[in-house]
Short mmCIF file of C-alpha atoms in Angstrom, two decimals:
data_model
loop_
_atom_site.label_atom_id
_atom_site.label_comp_id
_atom_site.label_asym_id
_atom_site.label_seq_id
_atom_site.Cartn_x
_atom_site.Cartn_y
_atom_site.Cartn_z
CA MET A 1 -0.19 0.32 0.05
CA ILE A 2 1.31 3.59 -0.63
CA PHE A 3 0.87 5.80 2.40
CA GLU A 4 0.98 9.71 1.76
CA ALA A 5 3.12 11.21 5.19
CA THR A 6 2.98 14.94 5.83
CA ILE A 7 5.56 15.76 8.31
CA HIS A 8 6.26 18.78 9.98
CA VAL A 9 9.00 19.56 11.89
CA MET A 10 9.42 22.80 13.94
CA PRO A 11 11.73 24.80 16.11
CA LYS A 12 10.65 23.72 20.19
CA LYS A 13 8.48 26.12 21.72
CA GLU A 14 11.20 27.35 24.29
CA ILE A 15 13.74 27.52 21.80
CA LEU A 16 13.94 30.90 20.09
CA ASP A 17 13.58 30.93 16.25
CA PRO A 18 15.60 33.42 14.96
CA GLN A 19 14.31 32.81 11.29
CA GLY A 20 10.60 33.64 12.62
CA LYS A 21 12.17 37.08 14.17
CA ALA A 22 13.33 38.36 11.51
CA VAL A 23 10.40 37.19 9.14
CA LYS A 24 8.12 39.35 11.86
CA LEU A 25 11.00 42.36 11.31
CA GLY A 26 10.54 41.60 7.78
CA LEU A 27 6.81 41.94 7.71
CA SER A 28 6.64 44.62 9.95
CA ASN A 29 8.66 46.52 7.58
CA LEU A 30 6.29 45.79 4.75
CA GLY A 31 3.30 47.28 6.67
CA LEU A 32 2.33 44.50 8.29
CA LYS A 33 2.13 45.57 12.05
CA ASN A 34 -0.74 43.04 13.54
CA ILE A 35 1.74 39.84 13.02
CA GLU A 36 3.62 38.22 16.59
CA ASP A 37 5.06 35.76 16.91
CA VAL A 38 6.07 33.69 13.72
CA ARG A 39 7.53 30.50 14.17
CA ILE A 40 8.89 28.89 11.20
CA GLY A 41 9.73 25.18 10.63
CA LYS A 42 9.88 22.86 7.66
CA HIS A 43 6.94 20.81 5.77
CA ILE A 44 7.29 17.78 4.36
CA THR A 45 5.81 15.40 2.22
CA MET A 46 6.31 11.98 1.03
CA GLN A 47 4.99 8.61 -0.26
CA VAL A 48 5.71 5.43 1.98
CA ASN A 49 5.28 1.64 0.08
CA ALA A 50 4.28 -0.45 3.32
CA ALA A 51 2.42 -3.27 3.93
CA THR A 52 -0.01 -1.63 6.84
CA ARG A 53 -0.15 1.63 8.11
CA GLU A 54 1.77 1.17 11.28
CA GLU A 55 4.87 -0.39 9.47
CA ALA A 56 4.41 3.28 6.64
CA SER A 57 4.40 5.36 10.70
CA ARG A 58 7.87 3.14 11.46
CA GLU A 59 9.59 4.44 8.67
CA VAL A 60 8.13 7.50 8.85
CA GLU A 61 9.22 8.13 12.63
CA LEU A 62 12.92 6.72 11.64
CA ALA A 63 12.83 9.37 9.01
CA CYS A 64 11.95 11.76 10.94
CA GLU A 65 14.63 10.34 13.74
CA LYS A 66 17.73 9.88 11.80
CA LEU A 67 17.32 12.31 9.60
CA LEU A 68 14.61 15.10 8.80
CA ALA A 69 14.64 16.35 12.90
CA ASN A 70 17.56 17.63 15.19
CA LEU A 71 15.74 16.44 18.20
CA VAL A 72 18.08 19.05 20.64
CA MET A 73 15.78 21.73 18.99
CA GLU A 74 13.10 20.25 17.20
CA SER A 75 9.91 18.37 17.47
CA TYR A 76 7.98 16.73 14.55
CA GLU A 77 4.62 15.27 14.10
CA PHE A 78 2.98 13.52 11.04
CA GLU A 79 -0.11 12.29 9.35
CA LEU A 80 -0.27 9.06 7.59
CA GLU A 81 -2.84 9.04 4.24
CA LYS A 82 -3.70 6.14 2.52
CA LEU A 83 -3.23 6.64 -1.23
CA ARG A 84 -3.42 3.07 -3.06
CA MET B 1 -9.32 38.92 17.29
CA ILE B 2 -6.50 37.33 17.32
CA PHE B 3 -6.07 34.72 14.94
CA GLU B 4 -3.20 31.82 14.68
CA ALA B 5 -2.62 31.40 11.03
CA THR B 6 -1.24 27.78 9.88
CA ILE B 7 0.83 28.21 6.48
CA HIS B 8 2.05 25.98 4.25
CA VAL B 9 4.61 26.57 1.32
CA MET B 10 5.62 24.25 -1.20
CA PRO B 11 8.12 23.90 -4.38
CA LYS B 12 5.33 24.03 -7.58
CA LYS B 13 4.76 20.41 -8.16
CA GLU B 14 6.34 21.34 -12.15
CA ILE B 15 9.13 22.28 -10.20
CA LEU B 16 12.43 20.09 -8.93
CA ASP B 17 12.91 19.89 -5.53
CA PRO B 18 16.91 19.66 -5.26
CA GLN B 19 16.19 19.12 -1.64
CA GLY B 20 13.61 16.62 -1.27
CA LYS B 21 16.15 14.75 -3.94
CA ALA B 22 18.48 15.22 -1.48
CA VAL B 23 16.75 14.04 1.46
CA LYS B 24 15.51 11.06 -0.44
CA LEU B 25 18.88 9.93 -1.01
CA GLY B 26 19.66 10.62 2.45
CA LEU B 27 16.91 8.17 3.07
CA SER B 28 17.73 5.23 1.27
CA ASN B 29 21.39 5.42 2.73
CA LEU B 30 19.81 5.23 6.28
CA GLY B 31 18.24 1.86 4.73
CA LEU B 32 14.59 3.66 4.10
CA LYS B 33 14.20 2.47 1.19
CA ASN B 34 10.23 2.28 0.79
CA ILE B 35 10.36 6.32 0.41
CA GLU B 36 9.55 8.09 -3.19
CA ASP B 37 8.12 11.67 -4.04
CA VAL B 38 10.05 13.31 -0.96
CA ARG B 39 8.78 17.70 -1.48
CA ILE B 40 10.17 19.67 1.43
CA GLY B 41 8.84 23.07 1.77
CA LYS B 42 8.19 25.42 5.00
CA HIS B 43 5.63 25.40 7.78
CA ILE B 44 4.80 28.93 9.24
CA THR B 45 3.25 29.55 12.36
CA MET B 46 1.52 33.33 13.07
CA GLN B 47 -0.59 34.84 15.05
CA VAL B 48 -2.78 37.81 13.31
CA ASN B 49 -4.62 40.55 15.32
CA ALA B 50 -7.41 41.28 13.16
CA ALA B 51 -10.61 42.75 13.74
CA THR B 52 -12.40 40.01 11.36
CA ARG B 53 -11.66 36.55 9.99
CA GLU B 54 -11.51 38.54 6.48
CA GLU B 55 -9.17 41.35 7.40
CA ALA B 56 -6.76 38.63 9.06
CA SER B 57 -7.13 36.09 6.09
CA ARG B 58 -5.81 39.34 3.84
CA GLU B 59 -2.51 40.27 5.48
CA VAL B 60 -1.95 36.62 5.60
CA GLU B 61 -2.13 36.80 1.69
CA LEU B 62 -0.44 39.61 1.85
CA ALA B 63 2.71 38.32 4.43
CA CYS B 64 2.61 34.99 1.39
CA GLU B 65 2.90 37.29 -1.44
CA LYS B 66 4.96 40.10 -0.38
CA LEU B 67 7.73 37.81 1.93
CA LEU B 68 6.79 34.26 2.26
CA ALA B 69 6.55 32.64 -0.94
CA ASN B 70 8.17 32.99 -4.48
CA LEU B 71 5.29 33.02 -6.30
CA VAL B 72 7.33 32.07 -9.39
CA MET B 73 8.30 28.55 -7.77
CA GLU B 74 6.37 28.40 -4.96
CA SER B 75 2.19 27.65 -3.98
CA TYR B 76 1.14 28.49 -0.45
CA GLU B 77 -1.94 27.61 1.38
CA PHE B 78 -3.09 28.74 4.55
CA GLU B 79 -5.72 27.83 7.61
CA LEU B 80 -7.07 30.74 10.09
CA GLU B 81 -7.90 29.25 13.64
CA LYS B 82 -9.39 31.79 16.32
CA LEU B 83 -8.11 32.52 19.32
CA ARG B 84 -9.37 34.89 21.12
#
């Protein structure tokens, strides 16, 4: 079966997000002054070929922990949707 | 009112995603060979202070078009959730 995984990797709440701060400043300079608390992470989609949803879930967890997220500074969450 | 905006900025489908290709190769080298079609974009959250949902939506659209997305290569979508 093919599953579509949608993964979000975000900087942890207690950690400063310098990229978010830079974007907030940029938006403010563009006149958008009502925007606060900008945080920027990664949005990753992938297709996983697996026999079961549990197996697909394990593959995506491994991918996140070994490559996609730096667990010291980032947390991740994901959803799986069965494509076919 | 405060709205939480969740924005996804993704490379357009018809455009190559070299970062996604690199991650796919990295995952394959880690033994995760059942993963295909990796695409990587940005996941952005922000809080918008606006009188109405329509106003918040306009602010987020402006932010996306002027700063967050390169519309030649990327597309964006967003959701708004009322916080208070």
